[in-house]
XYZ file of C-alpha atoms in Angstrom:
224
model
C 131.751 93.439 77.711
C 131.514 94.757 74.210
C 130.050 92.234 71.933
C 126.644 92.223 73.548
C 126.037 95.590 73.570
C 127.026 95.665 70.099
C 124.524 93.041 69.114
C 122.035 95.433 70.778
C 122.876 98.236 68.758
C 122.355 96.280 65.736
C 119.238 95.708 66.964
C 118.631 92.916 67.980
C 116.252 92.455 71.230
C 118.505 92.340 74.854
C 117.530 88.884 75.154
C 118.518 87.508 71.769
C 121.738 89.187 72.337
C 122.553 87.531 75.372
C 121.739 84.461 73.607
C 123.705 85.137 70.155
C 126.475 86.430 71.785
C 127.079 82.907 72.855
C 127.363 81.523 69.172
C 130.567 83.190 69.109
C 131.889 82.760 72.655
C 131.133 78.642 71.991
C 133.330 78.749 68.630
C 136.361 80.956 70.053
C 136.576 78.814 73.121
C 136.465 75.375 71.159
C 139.714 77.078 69.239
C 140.936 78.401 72.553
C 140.811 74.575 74.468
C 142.448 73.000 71.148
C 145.501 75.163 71.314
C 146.136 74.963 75.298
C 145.944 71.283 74.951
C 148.345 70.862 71.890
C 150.734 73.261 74.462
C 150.363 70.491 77.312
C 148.859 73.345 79.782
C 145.617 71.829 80.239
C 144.805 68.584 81.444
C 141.259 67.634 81.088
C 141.494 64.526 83.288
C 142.007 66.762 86.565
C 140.143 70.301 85.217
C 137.144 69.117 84.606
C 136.218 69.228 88.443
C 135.390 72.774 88.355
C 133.521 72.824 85.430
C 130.390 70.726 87.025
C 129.616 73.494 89.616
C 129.637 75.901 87.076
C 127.109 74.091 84.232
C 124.936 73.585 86.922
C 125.076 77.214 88.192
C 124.787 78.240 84.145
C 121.911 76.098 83.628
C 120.057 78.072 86.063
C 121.488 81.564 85.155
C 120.233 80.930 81.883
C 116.677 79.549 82.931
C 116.160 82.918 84.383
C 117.489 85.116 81.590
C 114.936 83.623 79.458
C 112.376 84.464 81.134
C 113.141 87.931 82.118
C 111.666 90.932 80.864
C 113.430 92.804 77.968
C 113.561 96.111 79.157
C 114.546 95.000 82.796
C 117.505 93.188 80.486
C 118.758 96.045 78.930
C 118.834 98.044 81.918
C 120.450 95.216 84.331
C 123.310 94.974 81.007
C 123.701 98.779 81.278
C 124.540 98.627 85.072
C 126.737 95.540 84.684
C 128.949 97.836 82.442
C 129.407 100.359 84.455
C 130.779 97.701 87.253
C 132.839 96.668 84.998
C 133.929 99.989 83.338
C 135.001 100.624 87.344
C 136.925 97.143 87.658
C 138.659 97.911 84.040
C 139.753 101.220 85.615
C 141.150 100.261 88.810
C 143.443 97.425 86.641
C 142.475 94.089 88.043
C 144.895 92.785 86.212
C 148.175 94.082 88.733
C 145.781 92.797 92.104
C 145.267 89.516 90.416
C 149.093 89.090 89.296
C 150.137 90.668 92.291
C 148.319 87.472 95.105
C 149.137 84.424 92.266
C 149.803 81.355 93.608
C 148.994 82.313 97.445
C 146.102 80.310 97.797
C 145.652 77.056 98.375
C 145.400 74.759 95.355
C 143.594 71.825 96.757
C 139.409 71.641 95.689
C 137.463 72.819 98.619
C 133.478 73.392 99.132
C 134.070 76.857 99.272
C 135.514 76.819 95.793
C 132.931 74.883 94.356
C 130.030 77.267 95.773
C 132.247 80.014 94.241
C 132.306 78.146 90.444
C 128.273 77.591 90.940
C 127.752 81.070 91.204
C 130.186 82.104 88.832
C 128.359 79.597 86.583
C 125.246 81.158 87.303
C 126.367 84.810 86.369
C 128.026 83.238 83.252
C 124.674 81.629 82.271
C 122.741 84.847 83.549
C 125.090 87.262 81.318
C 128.462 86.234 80.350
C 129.659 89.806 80.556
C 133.083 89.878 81.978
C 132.629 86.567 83.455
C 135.910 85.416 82.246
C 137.980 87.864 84.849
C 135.695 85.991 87.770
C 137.175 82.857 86.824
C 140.387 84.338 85.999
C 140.207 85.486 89.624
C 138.731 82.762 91.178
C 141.392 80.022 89.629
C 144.161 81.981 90.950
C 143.144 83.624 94.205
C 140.917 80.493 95.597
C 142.587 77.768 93.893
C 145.974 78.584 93.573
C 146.701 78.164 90.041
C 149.349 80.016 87.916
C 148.235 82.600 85.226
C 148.582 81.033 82.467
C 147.373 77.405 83.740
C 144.649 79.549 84.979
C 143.506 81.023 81.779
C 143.492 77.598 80.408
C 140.862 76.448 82.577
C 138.943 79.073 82.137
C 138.678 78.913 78.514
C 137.596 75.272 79.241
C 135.323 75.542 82.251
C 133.475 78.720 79.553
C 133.260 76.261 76.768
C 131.549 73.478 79.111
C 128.901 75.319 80.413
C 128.069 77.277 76.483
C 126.971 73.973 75.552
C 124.693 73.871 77.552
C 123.492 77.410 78.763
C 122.866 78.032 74.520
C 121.089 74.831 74.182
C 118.375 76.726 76.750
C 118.535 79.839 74.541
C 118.580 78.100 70.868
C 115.429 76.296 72.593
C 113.339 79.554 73.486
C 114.510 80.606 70.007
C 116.456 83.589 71.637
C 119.693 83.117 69.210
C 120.025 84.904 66.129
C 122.884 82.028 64.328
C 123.772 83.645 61.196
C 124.529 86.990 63.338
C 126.323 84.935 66.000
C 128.082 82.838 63.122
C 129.684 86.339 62.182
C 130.726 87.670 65.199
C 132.412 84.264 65.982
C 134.558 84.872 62.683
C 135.194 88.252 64.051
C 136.468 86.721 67.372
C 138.349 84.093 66.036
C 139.731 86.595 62.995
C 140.678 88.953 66.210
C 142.264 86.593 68.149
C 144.473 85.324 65.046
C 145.769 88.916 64.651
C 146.431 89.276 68.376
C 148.512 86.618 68.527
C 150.445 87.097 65.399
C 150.973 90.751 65.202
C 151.566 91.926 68.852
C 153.132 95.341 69.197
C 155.554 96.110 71.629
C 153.591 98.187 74.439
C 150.164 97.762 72.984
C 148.914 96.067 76.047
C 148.911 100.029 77.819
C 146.931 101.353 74.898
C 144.366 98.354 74.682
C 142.713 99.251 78.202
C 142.543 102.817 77.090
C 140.455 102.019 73.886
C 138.601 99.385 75.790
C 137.635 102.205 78.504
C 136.421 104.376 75.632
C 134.540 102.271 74.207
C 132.803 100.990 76.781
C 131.946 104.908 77.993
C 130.232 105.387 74.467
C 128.507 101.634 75.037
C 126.926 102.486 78.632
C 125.829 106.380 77.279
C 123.979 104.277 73.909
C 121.944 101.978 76.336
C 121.303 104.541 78.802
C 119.762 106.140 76.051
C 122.066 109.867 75.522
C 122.352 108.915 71.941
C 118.858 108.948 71.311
């Protein structure tokens, strides 16, 4: 939700931000899948069902992104955040946590229509795609949080491959500025884990909430 905007104001082009922001995200998910399979919670000879439906639908999100028209970009990024400055505000997080493990956890066709398209946004945008799947593991396949989080991080890292292969290829990545935001990530993450302060968490989605108000008022355009 952050880091493309942040590539934007930069300045690099909307498009080449979508595309370099998935340097990074590629990188930090490739550490992310590493350390849930050294804890035994994923299992890549069953979890890698999900993840077809989703390259294909990212293969296509990321045909059209291409091709779309800079300016119509930026605005369609602007709007996204402000959906998602409303979903950070009305704390997913409790209405996810709150219906875990109610569903059913057997693969269905409905729930790999529901990966396509969540594959398609992810290829499309990426922005905030990870609390779709988040949502989409637990309420329509049943799976536990933290299983759940696992196979997200894997089904994201899947369909990178392949979505920046069609962005590196229109030349719509930027590597040495996606090389450094994926130290950034990775640096971030390290000091999350590590130095977690009691009652933090409370705090986080109040800076995250401010900062993305000053993000969506910069590409509406109120800072000038």
């Amino acid at each position: 939700m952050l880091t493309i905007p942040l590539l934007m104001f930069i300045g690099l082009p909307a498009n080449v931000a979508n595309g370099t922001n998935r340097v990074a995200i590629l990188l930090q998910n490739i550490i992310g899948v590493q350390t849930f399979r050294k804890k035994q919670v994923l299992d890549l000879k069953t979890d890698y069902k999900l993840a077809i439906p989703a390259i294909i639908g990212s293969l296509i999100g990321a045909m059209v992104a291409v091709e779309i028209n800079v300016d119509l970009l930026k605005k369609i990024i602007a709007g996204l955040m402000v959906l998602l400055l409303v979903i950070v505000v009305l704390k997913p997080d409790v209405w996810v946590k709150e219906r875990a493990g109610t569903a059913m956890a057997k693969p269905t066709i409905l729930q790999y229509i529901i990966f396509f398209f969540i594959g398609l946004y992810g290829g499309f945008i990426q922005m905030g795609v990870g609390f779709f799947l988040l949502a989409g593991l637990v309420l329509a396949c049943g799976q536990n949080l933290v299983r759940a989080n696992a196979i997200k991080v894997f089904i994201v890292l899947i369909y990178t491959v392949f979505s920046l292969g069609i962005f590196i290829y229109h030349k719509q990545v930027d590597v040495m500025a996606g090389l450094i935001l994926a130290a950034g990530n990775m640096f971030g993450a390290w000091l999350g884990a590590h130095f977690a302060v009691r009652g933090g968490a409370k705090y986080v989605r109040y800076v995250l909430i401010f900062a993305m108000i000053i993000v969506i008022l910069n590409l509406f355009g109120v800072f000038g």
